[in-house]
Amino acid sequence: MQTDTVIIGSGPAGLAAAAFSPKGAFVLEAKKFPGWKVLVSANGRCNVTNTFSEKEFLSMLDPESRSVKYALGAFGPAKIREWLSELSCPTVVHNDCEVYPKSNTAASVLDALVAAVEANGSEILPSTRVTHLAHDGSAFVLQTKGGDISCRHLIIAAGSPAWDRPQPQLEDAILLLGHSLRPWVPGLAAVPLRDNPFHDLDGISFPGRVRVDDTWFPEGDILITDDGLSGPAVMNTSAFIFRRYAAGGGDEFALDLHPEQPRARTESLLLGLRDQNPKMEIQSAISELLPRRLARRVCEISGGASVTASQVTRGAASALAGLIHEFPCTIDHVPSLAKAFVASGGVPLDEVDMRTMHSKIIPGLSFAGEILDYNAPSGGFNITLALATGRLAGISLRA
Ligand SMILES: Cc1cc2nc3c(=O)[nH]c(=O)nc-3n(C[C@H](O)[C@H](O)[C@H](O)COP(=O)(O)OP(=O)(O)OC[C@H]3O[C@@H](n4cnc5c(N)ncnc54)[C@H](O)[C@@H]3O)c2cc1C
C-alpha cells in the first residue's frame, strides 16, 4: 500500500494526530482495538485533562519537559474540554482540578476521539503492528504482517512500554533512522525501599514532599506501602529517583515529613518544650506534627520513644528536626515497567522541533505523545500532553 500519511499508534496522541492531520491518514495499531490505555485510565474513568492554565500546567513540569509549551499553548486543558464537548463528550471537574468525561466512562472519551478521526476521513487499522521501518530518502517503508506500507509522512505515536511490553523492533528501527532513545524507567510508580524503616506502618498517609539531589519536588500525599512508598508526592518524583539510580548516580533521596513548617521552627518548638512542658514525652509532641505511629518511629530512630522534653539537648533537637524534615531513604530496586502508569525515556525532545513535532533528523518524520522524553505528574497531565503533541504533529503536516 502507498499513501501520504501514516501514524503508528492509536493512543490519544495518534488519534489526535489523525483527527487534525491532512485528510485520509492511516493509523496503525498493534492491538485488536484502538486506545487501550485510554480505556484503562483512571480505572476506566479517564482523567482526561485538568483545569490548570497553561502557565500553571508548565510550572508543574520539570524544566526539561517544558518545551511542550508550543503544543500546550495551542491545545491546553480548556481547548481540549471544548473539543471533547463538540465531539459529544462533555466533561466535569472532580477534586477541584481533575477533569473526567461527564459519562464517567473512559469509553466515551475514546468514542469521541475515534469519531474525530473518522470525521477527518482517516482510518484506524487495528491488529497492524509495525515490525520494521526504513526511510529511503523520500518515503518511509513500514513492515507489517499484512504487507509493506509506504508513506511520505510518518508520525510515530507508539507510546511507552509502561503497563505493557517493550517494543524492541520499533525502537531499533527508530535508532537506525538516526534518532536516539533515552532508556525507559518507570514513572508514576511506587518506590520500593531498602531496609525499609516504615516496613510495619503500611497504610499510613500524610502530606509530605521528596528531595532528589538538590531539588525539592511539590508537596502532596505520601502513602506508606508494605515495601516502600507511594502516593502522589512519591509517584510524581519516582522517574527522577529511578533514572538517577539506574544510571549509577545514587540510591538516596529524602522526605520532608512535615513540609507545613520549616526545620528551624520544629527545632525551636522542641527546645521550647524543655521549659514549657519538661515532662512531656517527645513522641507526643511529634504526634502533633505527624501521624502517631510515624511519630513514634521517627523518635525510635532518633534515640528513644520515651525521651521527655527535659532530656532533649540542643543537638538531639537538631537531629530530630533533621529526621522530620530530611528523612533519608534508600531505593531498593527499579520496579518493572509493567507496573508503572507511564514511562520516562524515549526520543529526546532536543531531537524534535517542538514547534511542529517534526524530527530534526529525518524529513517527513514526526513524533507525538509518550514516546517523547517528557515527564508529567498524575492528574490528567499525561493524556493532555499526548492530545496536545498529537494534534500539533497532525496539524503541522497541513502547512
Ligand atoms: C493504568 C493506567 C492509567 C492511566 N490513567 C491516566 C489518567 O487517568 N490520566 C492521564 O492523563 N494519564 C493516564 N495514564 C497515562 C496515559 O494513558 C498515557 O500517558 C497516554 O495514553 C499516552 O498516550 P500515547 O498516545 O502517547 O501512547 P499510548 O496510549 O500508549 O498509545 C500508543 C499506542 O501505540 C501502539 N503501538 C505501540 N507500538 C506499536 C507498533 N510497533 N505498531 C503499531 N502500534 C503500536 C500501542 O498498542 C498503543 O495503543 C494512565 C496509564 C495507565 C497505564
XYZ file of C-alpha atoms and ligand atoms in Angstrom:
452
model
C 0.000 0.000 0.000
C 1.211 3.533 -0.784
C -0.209 6.572 0.999
C 0.662 10.059 2.151
C 0.397 9.983 5.972
C 0.739 7.095 8.398
C 0.543 7.287 12.174
C 1.930 4.477 14.330
C -0.180 4.030 17.468
C -3.820 4.749 18.264
C -3.430 6.144 21.774
C -4.598 9.687 22.471
C -1.525 11.081 20.662
C -2.050 9.046 17.484
C -5.807 9.647 17.429
C -5.420 13.410 17.911
C -2.779 13.414 15.163
C -5.180 11.594 12.812
C -8.035 13.958 13.686
C -6.010 17.054 12.727
C -3.673 15.742 10.003
C -4.385 16.140 6.305
C -7.455 14.024 5.463
C -7.069 10.335 4.805
C -4.292 9.318 7.193
C -3.925 5.688 8.274
C -3.437 4.855 11.965
C -1.677 1.534 12.502
C -2.437 -0.125 15.834
C -0.720 -3.282 17.072
C -3.589 -4.321 19.361
C -7.015 -5.599 18.332
C -8.703 -2.295 19.158
C -7.617 1.357 19.438
C -6.850 3.440 22.510
C -6.499 0.677 25.089
C -4.623 2.881 27.573
C -7.420 5.447 27.422
C -9.845 2.663 28.337
C -7.837 1.583 31.410
C -7.021 5.130 32.506
C -8.209 6.185 35.970
C -9.778 2.760 36.483
C -11.892 3.106 33.374
C -12.997 6.676 34.117
C -10.221 8.577 32.258
C -8.877 11.662 33.957
C -8.589 13.212 30.507
C -7.225 16.628 31.483
C -7.381 19.165 34.312
C -8.349 22.767 34.923
C -4.858 24.281 35.090
C -3.921 27.290 32.974
C -1.029 26.842 30.566
C 1.262 28.680 32.989
C 0.253 26.552 35.985
C 0.490 23.360 33.920
C 4.026 24.172 32.735
C 5.134 25.123 36.246
C 4.324 21.574 37.334
C 6.685 20.053 34.743
C 10.450 19.751 35.190
C 12.364 22.396 33.210
C 13.499 19.916 30.515
C 9.908 18.914 29.752
C 8.654 22.469 29.356
C 9.358 22.632 25.624
C 5.908 21.052 25.210
C 4.751 24.645 25.692
C 4.033 25.187 21.980
C 1.736 22.160 21.792
C 0.111 23.028 25.113
C -0.307 26.719 24.261
C -2.332 25.799 21.178
C -4.304 22.941 22.743
C -4.306 23.074 26.530
C -6.857 21.779 29.039
C -9.567 24.381 28.268
C -9.383 23.782 24.484
C -9.372 20.020 24.990
C -12.553 20.260 27.064
C -14.170 22.428 24.397
C -13.163 19.985 21.661
C -14.448 16.950 23.572
C -17.696 18.764 24.202
C -18.071 19.444 20.456
C -17.476 15.717 19.948
C -20.444 14.961 22.270
C -18.226 14.111 25.217
C -18.876 16.848 27.800
C -16.609 16.812 30.852
C -16.901 17.543 34.558
C -14.436 18.561 37.272
C -13.756 16.377 40.309
C -11.453 17.067 43.274
C -11.112 20.762 42.336
C -8.993 20.264 39.232
C -9.309 16.789 37.680
C -11.401 16.594 34.510
C -13.372 13.423 33.627
C -15.998 12.682 30.996
C -19.464 13.510 32.305
C -20.485 9.927 31.470
C -17.794 8.772 33.967
C -16.577 6.172 31.464
C -13.331 6.281 29.521
C -15.102 4.652 26.568
C -16.917 7.913 25.818
C -13.562 9.739 25.508
C -12.275 7.038 23.190
C -15.501 7.089 21.137
C -15.124 10.871 20.733
C -11.507 10.556 19.579
C -12.356 7.795 17.113
C -15.290 9.862 15.777
C -12.938 12.822 15.220
C -10.519 10.577 13.309
C -13.345 9.276 11.101
C -14.723 12.780 10.565
C -11.312 13.706 9.151
C -11.531 10.859 6.643
C -8.746 8.965 8.418
C -8.801 5.247 9.113
C -7.628 3.085 12.008
C -6.129 -0.302 11.096
C -6.182 -2.493 14.230
C -4.027 -5.651 14.617
C -1.375 -3.959 12.474
C 1.922 -3.993 14.328
C 4.826 -2.213 12.650
C 7.807 -4.534 12.973
C 10.339 -2.544 10.993
C 10.605 0.781 9.260
C 13.120 2.374 6.947
C 13.486 5.648 5.056
C 14.814 5.621 1.504
C 15.409 9.357 1.292
C 11.917 10.317 0.113
C 9.498 7.765 1.607
C 9.130 5.505 4.625
C 8.578 1.778 4.224
C 6.799 0.147 7.155
C 6.783 -3.604 7.604
C 3.601 -5.202 8.964
C 2.234 -8.763 8.907
C -0.295 -7.691 6.267
C 2.431 -6.367 3.951
C 4.587 -3.291 3.490
C 3.130 0.218 3.683
C 4.915 3.129 2.083
C 4.235 6.755 3.029
C 5.694 10.235 2.645
C 4.849 11.431 6.157
C 5.128 9.337 9.287
C 4.074 10.249 12.814
C 5.374 7.861 15.479
C 2.954 7.936 18.427
C 3.679 4.448 19.754
C 3.706 5.390 23.448
C 5.972 3.748 26.020
C 6.381 0.238 27.462
C 4.634 1.268 30.706
C 1.802 -1.156 31.670
C 2.823 -3.049 28.539
C 5.737 -4.835 26.913
C 8.781 -3.174 25.295
C 8.789 -2.768 21.500
C 12.414 -3.637 20.678
C 11.823 -3.921 16.919
C 10.273 -0.480 16.613
C 12.887 1.007 18.925
C 15.735 -0.497 16.877
C 14.175 0.989 13.748
C 13.990 4.444 15.355
C 17.670 4.151 16.274
C 18.545 3.067 12.737
C 16.851 6.213 11.427
C 19.457 8.170 13.408
C 17.413 9.153 16.459
C 18.448 8.256 19.987
C 16.260 6.818 22.714
C 16.822 7.587 26.366
C 16.459 4.319 28.338
C 12.991 3.802 29.790
C 12.404 3.934 33.529
C 9.027 3.677 35.244
C 7.207 6.893 36.046
C 4.248 7.431 38.376
C 5.217 4.223 40.209
C 5.645 3.280 43.874
C 9.249 3.328 45.145
C 10.484 0.178 46.959
C 12.788 0.980 49.908
C 15.895 -0.881 51.050
C 15.999 -1.600 54.828
C 12.522 -0.103 54.887
C 12.265 1.939 58.100
C 8.471 2.010 57.704
C 8.032 -1.739 56.995
C 5.248 -2.198 59.589
C 3.484 1.124 59.022
C 1.758 0.388 55.703
C -1.456 2.260 55.111
C -0.299 5.451 56.857
C -0.636 8.522 54.691
C 0.487 12.087 55.343
C 1.313 15.272 53.416
C 4.999 15.436 52.528
C 7.487 16.140 49.789
C 10.513 14.466 48.251
C 14.042 15.715 47.567
C 16.152 14.168 44.813
C 19.669 15.646 44.684
C 19.123 19.352 45.376
C 15.558 19.570 44.115
C 12.556 19.508 46.400
C 9.514 18.352 44.397
C 5.989 19.704 45.031
C 4.141 18.685 48.159
C 1.430 16.002 48.067
C 0.253 12.943 49.925
C 2.768 10.202 50.730
C 1.423 6.708 51.357
C 3.451 4.036 53.166
C 3.069 0.646 51.436
C 4.253 -2.789 52.552
C 7.564 -2.473 50.725
C 8.093 1.242 50.293
C 6.368 4.481 49.440
C 3.572 5.537 47.144
C 1.067 8.422 46.936
C 1.190 11.379 44.521
C 4.230 13.125 46.058
C 6.353 9.989 45.642
C 4.877 8.736 42.367
C 5.328 12.130 40.693
C 9.001 12.032 41.688
C 9.605 8.334 41.004
C 11.015 8.701 37.474
C 13.729 11.030 38.780
C 14.646 8.601 41.600
C 14.715 5.603 39.220
C 16.646 7.395 36.479
C 19.402 8.524 38.820
C 19.626 5.058 40.416
C 19.620 3.211 37.071
C 22.424 5.480 35.815
C 24.521 4.704 38.922
C 24.037 8.252 40.190
C 22.937 7.330 43.729
C 20.276 5.456 45.646
C 19.358 8.013 48.298
C 16.599 10.568 48.460
C 14.964 12.423 51.329
C 11.459 13.058 52.624
C 10.119 16.110 54.358
C 7.540 14.504 56.638
C 6.043 17.846 57.678
C 6.541 20.471 54.958
C 3.987 22.762 56.563
C 6.716 24.349 58.685
C 10.461 24.843 58.259
C 13.036 22.750 60.092
C 14.113 25.696 62.303
C 10.550 26.079 63.609
C 10.353 22.371 64.535
C 13.711 22.612 66.265
C 12.721 25.652 68.336
C 9.387 24.020 69.193
C 11.251 21.002 70.615
C 13.677 23.187 72.567
C 10.820 25.382 73.849
C 9.158 22.331 75.380
C 12.070 21.903 77.771
C 10.771 24.933 79.721
C 7.074 24.769 78.884
C 6.380 21.081 79.405
C 9.538 19.283 80.600
C 7.756 16.022 81.455
C 6.056 15.653 78.091
C 7.196 12.615 76.078
C 8.804 13.925 72.949
C 6.861 11.477 70.765
C 3.625 13.108 71.958
C 4.941 16.455 70.753
C 5.916 14.947 67.384
C 2.459 13.341 67.136
C 1.100 16.877 66.776
C 3.047 17.083 63.505
C 2.935 13.518 62.140
C 0.596 10.513 62.336
C 1.115 8.938 65.786
C 2.800 5.685 64.686
C 5.074 7.521 62.280
C 5.993 9.973 65.059
C 6.898 7.036 67.296
C 9.091 5.501 64.580
C 10.926 8.792 63.994
C 11.576 9.086 67.757
C 12.770 5.471 67.951
C 15.247 6.055 65.138
C 16.381 9.273 66.753
C 17.268 7.583 70.037
C 14.236 6.667 72.120
C 10.450 6.831 72.046
C 10.059 7.662 75.731
C 12.528 10.550 75.950
C 10.968 13.525 77.743
C 11.313 17.153 76.700
C 13.662 17.904 79.610
C 16.135 15.307 78.265
C 16.330 16.870 74.820
C 19.678 18.530 74.222
C 20.204 21.145 71.532
C 21.986 18.508 69.427
C 19.141 15.993 69.900
C 16.523 18.607 68.899
C 18.513 19.398 65.783
C 18.883 15.707 64.880
C 15.173 15.053 65.417
C 14.137 18.084 63.365
C 16.588 16.886 60.715
C 14.892 13.490 60.579
C 11.440 15.060 60.308
C 12.412 17.423 57.522
C 15.055 15.362 55.662
C 14.288 11.753 56.408
C 16.857 9.692 54.456
C 15.505 6.889 52.269
C 17.248 4.385 50.008
C 15.651 2.901 46.917
C 15.883 -0.902 46.775
C 15.394 -1.528 43.061
C 13.727 -0.134 39.959
C 10.330 -1.839 39.635
C 9.044 -3.392 36.438
C 7.800 -1.042 33.728
C 4.737 -3.266 33.532
C 3.627 -1.864 36.902
C 4.128 1.807 36.018
C 1.384 4.114 34.735
C 3.819 5.913 32.449
C 7.478 5.617 31.499
C 10.154 8.256 31.352
C 12.585 7.975 28.464
C 12.242 7.739 24.697
C 13.063 10.235 21.970
C 14.934 13.249 23.414
C 12.996 16.495 22.992
C 16.033 18.250 21.545
C 15.916 15.905 18.529
C 12.434 17.211 17.712
C 11.310 20.676 16.614
C 8.788 21.166 19.391
C 7.022 23.950 17.422
C 5.923 21.399 14.803
C 6.796 17.980 16.314
C 8.921 17.298 13.193
C 12.076 15.259 13.588
C 15.199 17.411 13.296
C 16.968 14.405 11.773
C 14.680 12.815 9.143
C 12.439 14.959 6.917
C 8.833 13.733 6.872
C 9.074 12.125 10.321
C 7.275 13.455 13.431
C 6.802 12.221 16.993
C 3.968 12.706 19.470
C 2.923 11.544 22.914
C 4.656 9.443 25.498
C 7.318 8.139 23.109
C 8.874 11.557 23.717
C 11.117 12.030 26.727
C 8.935 14.307 28.833
C 7.749 13.720 32.403
C 4.446 14.843 33.828
C 2.699 14.295 37.152
C -0.523 12.370 37.650
C -3.845 14.191 37.345
C -4.702 14.340 33.631
C -1.319 15.776 32.590
C -0.235 12.786 30.511
C -3.315 12.411 28.329
C -3.347 16.204 27.890
C 0.234 16.136 26.600
C -0.492 13.178 24.327
C -3.506 15.006 22.820
C -1.659 18.332 22.534
C 1.512 16.950 20.930
C -0.566 14.633 18.713
C -2.719 17.494 17.452
C 0.371 19.635 16.762
C 2.080 16.777 14.880
C -1.054 16.290 12.745
C -1.841 19.936 12.052
C 1.801 20.718 11.200
C 1.517 18.374 8.208
C -1.225 20.607 6.761
C 1.128 23.555 6.357
C -3.434 2.104 34.103
C -3.163 3.488 33.560
C -3.947 4.559 33.981
C -3.689 5.841 33.480
N -4.517 6.857 33.848
C -4.307 8.098 33.338
C -5.218 9.160 33.601
O -6.275 8.971 34.221
N -4.921 10.402 33.106
C -3.784 10.626 32.348
O -3.559 11.768 31.937
N -2.949 9.625 32.040
C -3.190 8.370 32.495
N -2.350 7.351 32.139
C -1.227 7.621 31.214
C -1.764 7.762 29.778
O -2.665 6.695 29.496
C -0.634 7.765 28.761
O 0.310 8.743 29.110
C -1.170 8.041 27.362
O -2.050 7.019 26.963
C -0.030 8.139 26.356
O -0.610 8.338 25.103
P 0.159 7.934 23.754
O -0.827 8.078 22.665
O 1.437 8.639 23.674
O 0.541 6.398 23.963
P -0.394 5.125 24.176
O -1.698 5.497 24.762
O 0.455 4.145 24.884
O -0.680 4.624 22.704
C 0.340 4.063 21.910
C -0.301 3.017 21.030
O 0.675 2.569 20.091
C 0.508 1.182 19.895
N 1.774 0.651 19.394
C 2.948 0.552 20.055
N 3.883 0.009 19.264
C 3.290 -0.218 18.061
C 3.757 -0.785 16.833
N 5.014 -1.233 16.686
N 2.876 -0.872 15.803
C 1.592 -0.437 15.939
N 1.106 0.075 17.088
C 1.951 0.182 18.137
C 0.143 0.684 21.301
O -0.525 -0.569 21.252
C -0.749 1.791 21.811
O -2.111 1.552 21.553
C -2.598 6.050 32.595
C -1.820 4.972 32.177
C -2.102 3.695 32.634
C -1.269 2.550 32.142
